[in-house]
Coordinates of C-alpha atoms and ligand atoms in Angstrom, one line a residue:
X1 CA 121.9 115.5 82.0
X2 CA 120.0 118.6 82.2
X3 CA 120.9 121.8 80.5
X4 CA 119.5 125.5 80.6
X5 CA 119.7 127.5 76.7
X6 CA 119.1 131.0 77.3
X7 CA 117.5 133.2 74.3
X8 CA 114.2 133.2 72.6
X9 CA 115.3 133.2 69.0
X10 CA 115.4 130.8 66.2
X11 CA 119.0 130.2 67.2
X12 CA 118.1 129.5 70.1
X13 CA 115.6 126.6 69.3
X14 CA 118.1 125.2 66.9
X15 CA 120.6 124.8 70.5
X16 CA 117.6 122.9 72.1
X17 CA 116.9 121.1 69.4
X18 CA 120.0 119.8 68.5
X19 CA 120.8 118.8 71.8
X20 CA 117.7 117.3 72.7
X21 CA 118.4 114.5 69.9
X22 CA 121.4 113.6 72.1
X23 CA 120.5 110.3 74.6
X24 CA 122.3 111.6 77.4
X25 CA 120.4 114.7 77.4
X26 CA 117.3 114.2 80.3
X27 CA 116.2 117.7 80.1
X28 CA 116.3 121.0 78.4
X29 CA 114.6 124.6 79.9
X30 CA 114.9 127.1 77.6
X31 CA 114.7 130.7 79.2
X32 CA 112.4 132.4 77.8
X33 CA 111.9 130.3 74.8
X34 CA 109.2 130.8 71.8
X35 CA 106.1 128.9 71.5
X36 CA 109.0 125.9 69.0
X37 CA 111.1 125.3 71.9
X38 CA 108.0 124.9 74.3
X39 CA 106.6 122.3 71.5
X40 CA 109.9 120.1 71.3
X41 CA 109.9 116.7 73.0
X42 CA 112.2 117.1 76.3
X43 CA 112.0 120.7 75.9
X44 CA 110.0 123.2 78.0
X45 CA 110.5 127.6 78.5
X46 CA 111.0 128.9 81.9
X47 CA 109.7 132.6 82.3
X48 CA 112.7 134.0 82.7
X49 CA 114.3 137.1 80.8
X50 CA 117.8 136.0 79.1
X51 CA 119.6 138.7 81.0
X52 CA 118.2 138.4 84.5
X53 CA 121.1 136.6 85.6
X54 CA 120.5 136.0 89.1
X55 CA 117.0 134.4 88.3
X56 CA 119.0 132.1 85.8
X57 CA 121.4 131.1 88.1
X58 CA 119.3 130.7 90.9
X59 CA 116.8 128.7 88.6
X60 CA 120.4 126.3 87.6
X61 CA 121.6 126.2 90.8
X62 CA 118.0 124.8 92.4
X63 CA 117.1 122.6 89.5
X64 CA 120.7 121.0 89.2
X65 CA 121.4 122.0 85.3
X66 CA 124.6 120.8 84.6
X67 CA 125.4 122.9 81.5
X68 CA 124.5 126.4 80.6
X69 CA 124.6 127.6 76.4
X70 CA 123.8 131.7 76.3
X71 CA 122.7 132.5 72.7
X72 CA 122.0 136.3 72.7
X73 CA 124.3 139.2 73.0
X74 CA 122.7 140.6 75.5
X75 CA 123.1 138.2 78.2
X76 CA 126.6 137.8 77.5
X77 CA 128.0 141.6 77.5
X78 CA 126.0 142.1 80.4
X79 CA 128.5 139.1 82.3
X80 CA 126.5 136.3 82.5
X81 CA 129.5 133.9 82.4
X82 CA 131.2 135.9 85.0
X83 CA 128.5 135.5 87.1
X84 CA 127.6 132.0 86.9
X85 CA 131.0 130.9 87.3
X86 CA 131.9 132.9 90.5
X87 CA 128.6 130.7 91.5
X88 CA 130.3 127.7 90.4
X89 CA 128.1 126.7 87.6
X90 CA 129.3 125.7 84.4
X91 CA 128.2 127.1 81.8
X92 CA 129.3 127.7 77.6
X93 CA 129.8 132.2 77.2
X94 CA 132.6 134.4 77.2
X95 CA 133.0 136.8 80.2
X96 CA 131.9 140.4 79.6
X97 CA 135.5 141.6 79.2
X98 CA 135.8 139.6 76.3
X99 CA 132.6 140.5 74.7
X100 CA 133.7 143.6 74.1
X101 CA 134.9 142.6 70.6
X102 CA 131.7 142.3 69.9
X103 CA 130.0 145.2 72.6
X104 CA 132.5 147.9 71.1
X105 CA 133.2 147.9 67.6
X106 CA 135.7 150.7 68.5
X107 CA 137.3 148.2 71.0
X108 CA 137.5 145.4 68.3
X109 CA 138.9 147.9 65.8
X110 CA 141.8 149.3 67.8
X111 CA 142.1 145.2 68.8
X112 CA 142.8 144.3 65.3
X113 CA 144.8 146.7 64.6
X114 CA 147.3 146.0 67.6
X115 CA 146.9 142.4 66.4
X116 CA 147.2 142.7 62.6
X117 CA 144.1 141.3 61.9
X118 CA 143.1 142.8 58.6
X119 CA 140.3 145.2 58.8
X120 CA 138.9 148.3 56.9
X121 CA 141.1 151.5 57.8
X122 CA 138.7 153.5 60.3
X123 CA 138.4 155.7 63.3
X124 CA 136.5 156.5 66.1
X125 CA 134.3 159.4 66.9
X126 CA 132.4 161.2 69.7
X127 CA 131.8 164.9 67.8
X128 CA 130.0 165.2 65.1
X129 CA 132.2 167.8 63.2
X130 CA 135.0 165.8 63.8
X131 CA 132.9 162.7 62.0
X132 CA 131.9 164.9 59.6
X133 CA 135.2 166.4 58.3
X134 CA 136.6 162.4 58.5
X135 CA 133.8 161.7 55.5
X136 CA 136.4 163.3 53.1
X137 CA 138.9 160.5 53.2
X138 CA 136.3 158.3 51.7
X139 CA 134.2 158.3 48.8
X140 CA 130.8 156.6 48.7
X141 CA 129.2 154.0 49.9
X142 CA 130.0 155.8 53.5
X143 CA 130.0 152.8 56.3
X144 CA 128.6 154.7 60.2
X145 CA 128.5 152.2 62.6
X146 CA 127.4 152.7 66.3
X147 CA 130.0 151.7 69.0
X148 CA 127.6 149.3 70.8
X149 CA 125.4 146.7 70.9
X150 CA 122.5 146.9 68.0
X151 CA 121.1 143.9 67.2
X152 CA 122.8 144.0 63.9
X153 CA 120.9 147.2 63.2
X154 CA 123.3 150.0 63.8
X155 CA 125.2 149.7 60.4
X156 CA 124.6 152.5 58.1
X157 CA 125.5 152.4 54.6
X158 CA 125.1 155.4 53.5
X159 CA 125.1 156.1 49.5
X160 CA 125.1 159.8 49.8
X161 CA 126.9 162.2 51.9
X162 CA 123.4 163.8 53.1
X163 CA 122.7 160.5 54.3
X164 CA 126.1 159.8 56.0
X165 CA 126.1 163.2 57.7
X166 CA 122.6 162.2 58.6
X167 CA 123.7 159.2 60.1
X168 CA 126.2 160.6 62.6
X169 CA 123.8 163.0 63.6
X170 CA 121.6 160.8 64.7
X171 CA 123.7 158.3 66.2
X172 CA 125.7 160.9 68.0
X173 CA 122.3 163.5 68.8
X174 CA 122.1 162.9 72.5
X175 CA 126.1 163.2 73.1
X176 CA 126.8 166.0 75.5
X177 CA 129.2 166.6 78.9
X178 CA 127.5 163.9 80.5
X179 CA 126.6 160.7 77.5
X180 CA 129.2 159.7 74.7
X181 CA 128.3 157.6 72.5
X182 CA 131.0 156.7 69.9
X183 CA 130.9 155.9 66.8
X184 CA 133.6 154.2 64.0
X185 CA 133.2 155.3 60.3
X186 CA 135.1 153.2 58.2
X187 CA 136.3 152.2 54.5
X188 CA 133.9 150.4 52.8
X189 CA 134.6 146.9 51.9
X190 CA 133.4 145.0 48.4
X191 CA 133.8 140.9 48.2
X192 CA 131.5 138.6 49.1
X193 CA 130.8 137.8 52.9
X194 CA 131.1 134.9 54.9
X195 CA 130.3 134.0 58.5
X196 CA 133.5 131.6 60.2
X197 CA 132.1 130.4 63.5
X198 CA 134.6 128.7 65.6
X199 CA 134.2 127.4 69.5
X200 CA 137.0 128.0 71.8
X201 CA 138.3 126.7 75.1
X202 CA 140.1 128.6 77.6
X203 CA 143.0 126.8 76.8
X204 CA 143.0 128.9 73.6
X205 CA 142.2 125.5 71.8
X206 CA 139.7 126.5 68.6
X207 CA 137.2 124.3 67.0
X208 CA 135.8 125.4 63.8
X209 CA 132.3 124.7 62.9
X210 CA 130.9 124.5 58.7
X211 CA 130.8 127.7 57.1
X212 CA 128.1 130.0 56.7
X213 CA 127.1 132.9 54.9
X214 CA 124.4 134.8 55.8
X215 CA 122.0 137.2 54.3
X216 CA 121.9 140.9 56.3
X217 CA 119.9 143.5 54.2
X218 CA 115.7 142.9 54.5
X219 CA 115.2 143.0 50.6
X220 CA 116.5 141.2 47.7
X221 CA 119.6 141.8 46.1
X222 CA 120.8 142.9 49.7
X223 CA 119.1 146.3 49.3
X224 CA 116.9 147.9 52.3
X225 CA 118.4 148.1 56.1
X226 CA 120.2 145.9 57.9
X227 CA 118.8 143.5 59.9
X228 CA 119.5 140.7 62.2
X229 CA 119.6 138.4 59.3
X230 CA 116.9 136.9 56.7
X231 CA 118.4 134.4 56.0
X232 CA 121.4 131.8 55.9
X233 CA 122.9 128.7 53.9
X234 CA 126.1 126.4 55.0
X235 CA 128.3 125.7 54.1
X236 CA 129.6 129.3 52.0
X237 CA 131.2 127.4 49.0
X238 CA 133.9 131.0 48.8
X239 CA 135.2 129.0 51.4
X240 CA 137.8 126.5 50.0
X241 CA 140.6 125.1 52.1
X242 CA 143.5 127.0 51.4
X243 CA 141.1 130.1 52.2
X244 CA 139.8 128.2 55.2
X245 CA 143.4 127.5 56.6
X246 CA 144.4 131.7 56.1
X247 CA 141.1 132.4 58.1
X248 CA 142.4 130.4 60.9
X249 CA 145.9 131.5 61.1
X250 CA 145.7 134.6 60.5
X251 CA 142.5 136.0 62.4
X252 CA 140.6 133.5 64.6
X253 CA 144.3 132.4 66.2
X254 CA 145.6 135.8 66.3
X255 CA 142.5 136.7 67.9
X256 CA 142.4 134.2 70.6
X257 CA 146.3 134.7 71.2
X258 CA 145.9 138.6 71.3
X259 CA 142.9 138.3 74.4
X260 CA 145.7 136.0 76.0
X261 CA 148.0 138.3 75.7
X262 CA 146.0 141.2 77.5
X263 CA 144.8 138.7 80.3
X264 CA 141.3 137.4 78.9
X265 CA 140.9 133.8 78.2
X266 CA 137.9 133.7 75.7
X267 CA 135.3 130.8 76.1
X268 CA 132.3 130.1 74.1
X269 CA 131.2 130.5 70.2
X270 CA 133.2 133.1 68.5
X271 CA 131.9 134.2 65.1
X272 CA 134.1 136.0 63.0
X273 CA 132.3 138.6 59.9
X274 CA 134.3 138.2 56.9
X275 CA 134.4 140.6 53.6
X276 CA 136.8 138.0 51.5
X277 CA 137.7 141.0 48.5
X278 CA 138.0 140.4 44.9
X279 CA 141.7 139.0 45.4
X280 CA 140.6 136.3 47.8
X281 CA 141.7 138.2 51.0
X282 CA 140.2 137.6 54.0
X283 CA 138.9 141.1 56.5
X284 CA 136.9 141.6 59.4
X285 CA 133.8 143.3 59.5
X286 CA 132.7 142.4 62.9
X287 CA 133.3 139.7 66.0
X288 CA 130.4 138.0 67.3
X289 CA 130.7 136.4 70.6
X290 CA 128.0 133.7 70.4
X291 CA 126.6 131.6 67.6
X292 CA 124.8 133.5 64.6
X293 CA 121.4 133.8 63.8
X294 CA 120.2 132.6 61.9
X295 CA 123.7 131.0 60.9
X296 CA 123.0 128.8 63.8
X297 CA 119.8 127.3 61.6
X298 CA 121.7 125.5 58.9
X299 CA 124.9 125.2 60.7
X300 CA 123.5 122.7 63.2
X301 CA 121.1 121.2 60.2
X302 CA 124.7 119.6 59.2
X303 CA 126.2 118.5 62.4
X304 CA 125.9 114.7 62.8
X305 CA 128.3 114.7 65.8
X306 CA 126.8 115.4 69.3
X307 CA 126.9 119.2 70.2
X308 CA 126.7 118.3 73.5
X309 CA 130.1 116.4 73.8
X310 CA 131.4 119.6 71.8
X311 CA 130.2 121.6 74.9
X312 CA 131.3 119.4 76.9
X313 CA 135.4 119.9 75.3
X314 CA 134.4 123.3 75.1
X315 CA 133.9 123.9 79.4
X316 CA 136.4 121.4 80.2
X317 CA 139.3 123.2 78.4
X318 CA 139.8 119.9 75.6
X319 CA 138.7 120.9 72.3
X320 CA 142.2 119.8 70.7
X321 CA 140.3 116.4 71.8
X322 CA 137.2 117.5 70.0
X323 CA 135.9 116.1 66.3
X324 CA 133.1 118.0 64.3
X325 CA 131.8 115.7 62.1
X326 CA 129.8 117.1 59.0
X327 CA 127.1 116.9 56.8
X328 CA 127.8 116.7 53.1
X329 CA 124.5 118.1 52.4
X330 CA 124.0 121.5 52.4
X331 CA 121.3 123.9 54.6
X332 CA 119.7 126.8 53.5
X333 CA 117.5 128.4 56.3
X334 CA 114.7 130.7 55.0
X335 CA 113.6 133.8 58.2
X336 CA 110.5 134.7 57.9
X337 CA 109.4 137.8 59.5
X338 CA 106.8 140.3 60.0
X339 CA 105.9 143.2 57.4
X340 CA 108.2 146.5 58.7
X341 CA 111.1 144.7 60.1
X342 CA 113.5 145.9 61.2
X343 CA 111.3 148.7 61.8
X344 CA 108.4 149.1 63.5
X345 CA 105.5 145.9 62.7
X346 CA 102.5 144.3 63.9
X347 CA 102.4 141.5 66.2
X348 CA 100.0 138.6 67.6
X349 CA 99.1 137.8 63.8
X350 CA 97.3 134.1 63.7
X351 CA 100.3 132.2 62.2
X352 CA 98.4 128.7 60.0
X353 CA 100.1 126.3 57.3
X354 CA 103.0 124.9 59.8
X355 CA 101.1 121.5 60.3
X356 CA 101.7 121.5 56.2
X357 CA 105.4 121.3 56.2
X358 CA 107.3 117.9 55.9
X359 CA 110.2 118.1 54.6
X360 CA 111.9 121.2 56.2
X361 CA 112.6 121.7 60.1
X362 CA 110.8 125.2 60.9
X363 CA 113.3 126.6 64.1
X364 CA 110.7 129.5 65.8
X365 CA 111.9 133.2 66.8
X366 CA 108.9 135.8 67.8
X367 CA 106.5 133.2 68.1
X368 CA 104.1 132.4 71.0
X369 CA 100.9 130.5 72.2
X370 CA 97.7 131.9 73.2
X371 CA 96.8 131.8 76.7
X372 CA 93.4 131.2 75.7
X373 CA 93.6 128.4 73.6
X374 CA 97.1 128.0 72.3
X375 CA 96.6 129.6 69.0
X376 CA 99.8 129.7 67.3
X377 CA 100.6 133.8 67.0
X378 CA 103.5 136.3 66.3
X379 CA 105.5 137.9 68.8
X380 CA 108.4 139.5 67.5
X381 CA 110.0 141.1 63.7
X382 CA 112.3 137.6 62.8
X383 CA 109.4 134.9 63.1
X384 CA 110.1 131.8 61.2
X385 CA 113.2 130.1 59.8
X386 CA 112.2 127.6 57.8
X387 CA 115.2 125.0 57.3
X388 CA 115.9 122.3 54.6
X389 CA 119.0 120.1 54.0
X390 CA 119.6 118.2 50.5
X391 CA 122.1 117.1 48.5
X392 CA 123.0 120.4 47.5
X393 CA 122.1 124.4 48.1
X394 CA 120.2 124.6 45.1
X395 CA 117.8 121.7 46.2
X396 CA 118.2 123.1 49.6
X397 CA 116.5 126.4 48.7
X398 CA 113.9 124.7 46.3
X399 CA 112.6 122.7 49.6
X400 CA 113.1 125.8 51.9
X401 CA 111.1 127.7 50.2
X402 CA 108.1 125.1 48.7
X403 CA 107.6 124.8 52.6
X404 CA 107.8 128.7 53.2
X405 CA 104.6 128.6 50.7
X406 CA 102.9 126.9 52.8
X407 CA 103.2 129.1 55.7
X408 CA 101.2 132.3 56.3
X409 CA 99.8 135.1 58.0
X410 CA 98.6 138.5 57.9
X411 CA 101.9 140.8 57.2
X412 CA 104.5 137.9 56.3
X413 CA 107.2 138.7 55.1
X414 CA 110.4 137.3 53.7
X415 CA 113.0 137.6 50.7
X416 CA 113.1 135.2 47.9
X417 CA 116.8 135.0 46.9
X418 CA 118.3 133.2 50.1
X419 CA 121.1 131.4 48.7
X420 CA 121.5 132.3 45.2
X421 CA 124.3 133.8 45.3
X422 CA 126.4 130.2 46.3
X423 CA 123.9 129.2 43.1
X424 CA 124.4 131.5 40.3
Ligands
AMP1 P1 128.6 144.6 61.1 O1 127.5 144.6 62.2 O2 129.7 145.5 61.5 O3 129.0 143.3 60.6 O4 127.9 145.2 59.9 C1 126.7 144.7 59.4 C2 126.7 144.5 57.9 O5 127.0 145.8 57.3 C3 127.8 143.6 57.4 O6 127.5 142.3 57.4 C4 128.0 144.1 56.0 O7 127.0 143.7 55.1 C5 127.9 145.6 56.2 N1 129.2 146.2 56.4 C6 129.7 146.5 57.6 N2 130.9 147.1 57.5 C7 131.2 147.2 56.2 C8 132.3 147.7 55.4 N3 133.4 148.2 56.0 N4 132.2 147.6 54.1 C9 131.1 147.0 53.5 N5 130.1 146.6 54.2 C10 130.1 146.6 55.5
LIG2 N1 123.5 136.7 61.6 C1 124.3 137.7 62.2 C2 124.3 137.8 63.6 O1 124.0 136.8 64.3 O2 124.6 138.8 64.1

């Protein structure tokens, strides 16, 4: 069999390589790939940018790929799915229509709402006064987020009001007649968060994967911006099953039942952002329509059943058929990144130490080879996500990061509490 991954992330080189380790798997092109995915065995990059569509499908359609798995965002709200399958090719991603719970966070707010899915109280704004005056229903921490896609980077929490108001006027400084952006401010939430991926079938059949709980601010003690993600463990002990079983009925199935019931059948990973508060309720902070990153890391560190049959259910509409089988070790997946991320950094820094890791699986994001003699270099803000499993998180982390020490190069960063929170 022969599959296409598009994305260039560590999640993405997690997809490949988990896949790859399955026998009926021939091939695997991952487009564009990172210098990892182009060192895997049955694993090579194609040159082609995860949202030129066309090239992608052309590139399935002429090299007979019989499965397509999107990673990024990007790719997806801009209808990948759509388009493939008008060309007949199968392939794992929601349509663009149903990407907008993740595209507009003012779309997935007034959709929870209509579906009772329980959220922070918020609203939607396109003037700044407006935005400004709505500030007073709140007290601080003030949560400004920008309506669309942002990499995980258009979060503000804002701790004073000079901030927040600073916020909206920069996230709304462009709107005039002719652009309007929107922003939501909401409540802000406190509880602990988890990530709750699940895969679903357009038969509206769900299939959830471990937990996960990721790690979004750049410094430790989740202080700094908000990035991508630094870092990620599975499963999120806050999890039990009783909690796991009120996730399911009342958010991911709601979910799935209230795209139904405007018309959109959702296929593909949908990852659902939890804040569970101090009385053990679960609330949304944000869809994802694809796999997390770097969730994806340890998620897929603890699957022993073959993701490619879980595809497989997943296009052919028979996940009710479906078993995830599990780990019981736990993952803890280390990102390391350049010095400035999420802001501006340097890049094409001589990465050395990697051959000095055993006991971890190191999943590459901004990485790349030299043209000149395949030095191994940086090429993006999240670099590395160095991954260990062990009997437990604690062990986990120890090995995650003894292997992370081994690993430099000129502007490395990364934070060094991944994980202790589902420790102390
Ligand atoms: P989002 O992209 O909406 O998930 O927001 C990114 C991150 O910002 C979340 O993972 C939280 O850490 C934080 N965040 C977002 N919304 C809220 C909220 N209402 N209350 C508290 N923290 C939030
Ligand atoms: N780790 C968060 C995300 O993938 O958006």
């Amino acid at each position: 069999m022969k599959l296409l991954v598009v994305g260039s992330g560590g999640r993405e080189h997690a997809l490949a390589w988990k896949l790859a380790t399955d026998n009926k798997v021939e091939h695997i092109w991952v487009a564009p790939g990172n210098a990892g995915t182009s060192l895997e065995n049955k694993i090579s990059n194609i040159d082609i940018k995860a949202t030129n569509i066309e090239a992608l499908a052309k590139f399935a359609t002429d090299n007979n790929i019989d499965y397509t798995i999107v990673g990024p965002e990007a790719a997806i709200a801009a209808g990948i799915a759509d388009y493939f399958n008008a060309h007949g090719l199968k392939i794992f991603s929601p349509s663009a229509l149903a990407s907008q719970l993740e595209s507009s966070k003012s779309f997935a707010k007034d959709f929870m709402v209509r579906n009772q899915i329980p959220t922070a109280k918020y609203q939607s704004f396109t003037t700044k006064n407006e935005a400004i005056n709505y500030l007073d229903n709140f007290s601080a921490p003030w949560v400004i987020k920008d309506d669309g896609l942002a990499a995980g980077k258009g979060v503000v929490i804002a701790q004073t009001k000079l901030e927040a108001v600073t916020a909206i006027e920069q996230m709304l400084a462009d709107n005039n007649d002719k652009s309007n952006k929107k922003i939501v401010i909401e409540q802000f939430l406190t509880g602990e968060e988890a990530s709750f991926i699940v895969m679903v079938d357009d038969k509206g059949n769900i299939l959830p994967l471990a937990t996960s709980q990721d790690h979004k601010a750049r410094d430790n003690g989740d202080l700094g911006p908000n990035t991508g993600g630094m870092g990620a463990y599975s499963p999120a002990p806050i999890i039990n099953e009783q909690l796991h079983n009120r996730i399911i009925n009342d958010i991911v199935q709601p979910t799935v039942n209230g795209l139904q019931q405007q018309g959109i059948s959702y296929q593909g990973f949908l990852y659902v952002g939890l804040m569970i508060d101090k009385q053990g309720n679960p609330l949304v902070l944000e869809y994802n329509c694809r796999f997390g990153d770097p969730e994806t890391q340890p998620i897929l560190a603890r699957l022993e059943s073959s993701l490619l049959d879980l595809i497989e259910h997943g296009i052919s509409g028979t996940l009710n058929q479906a078993v995830a089988k599990w780990s019981n070790n736990a993952a803890v997946g280390v990102c390391m990144v350049s010095k400035g991320y999420p802001n501006s950094y340097e890049v094409n820094k001589k990465i050395s130490g990697l051959h000095k890791v055993t006991t971890a699986k190191v999943f590459h994001a901004g990485t790349k080879l030299t043209a000149a003699d395949g030095t191994l270099i940086t090429a993006g803000g999240r670099v590395l996500c160095v991954t260990a499993l062990a009997a437990d998180i604690k062990q986990a982390q120890a090995i995650a990061y003894q292997e992370v020490s081994k690993i430099t190069w000129n502007g490395m960063y990364f934070r060094t509490d991944i994980a202790d929170k589902a420790i102390i």
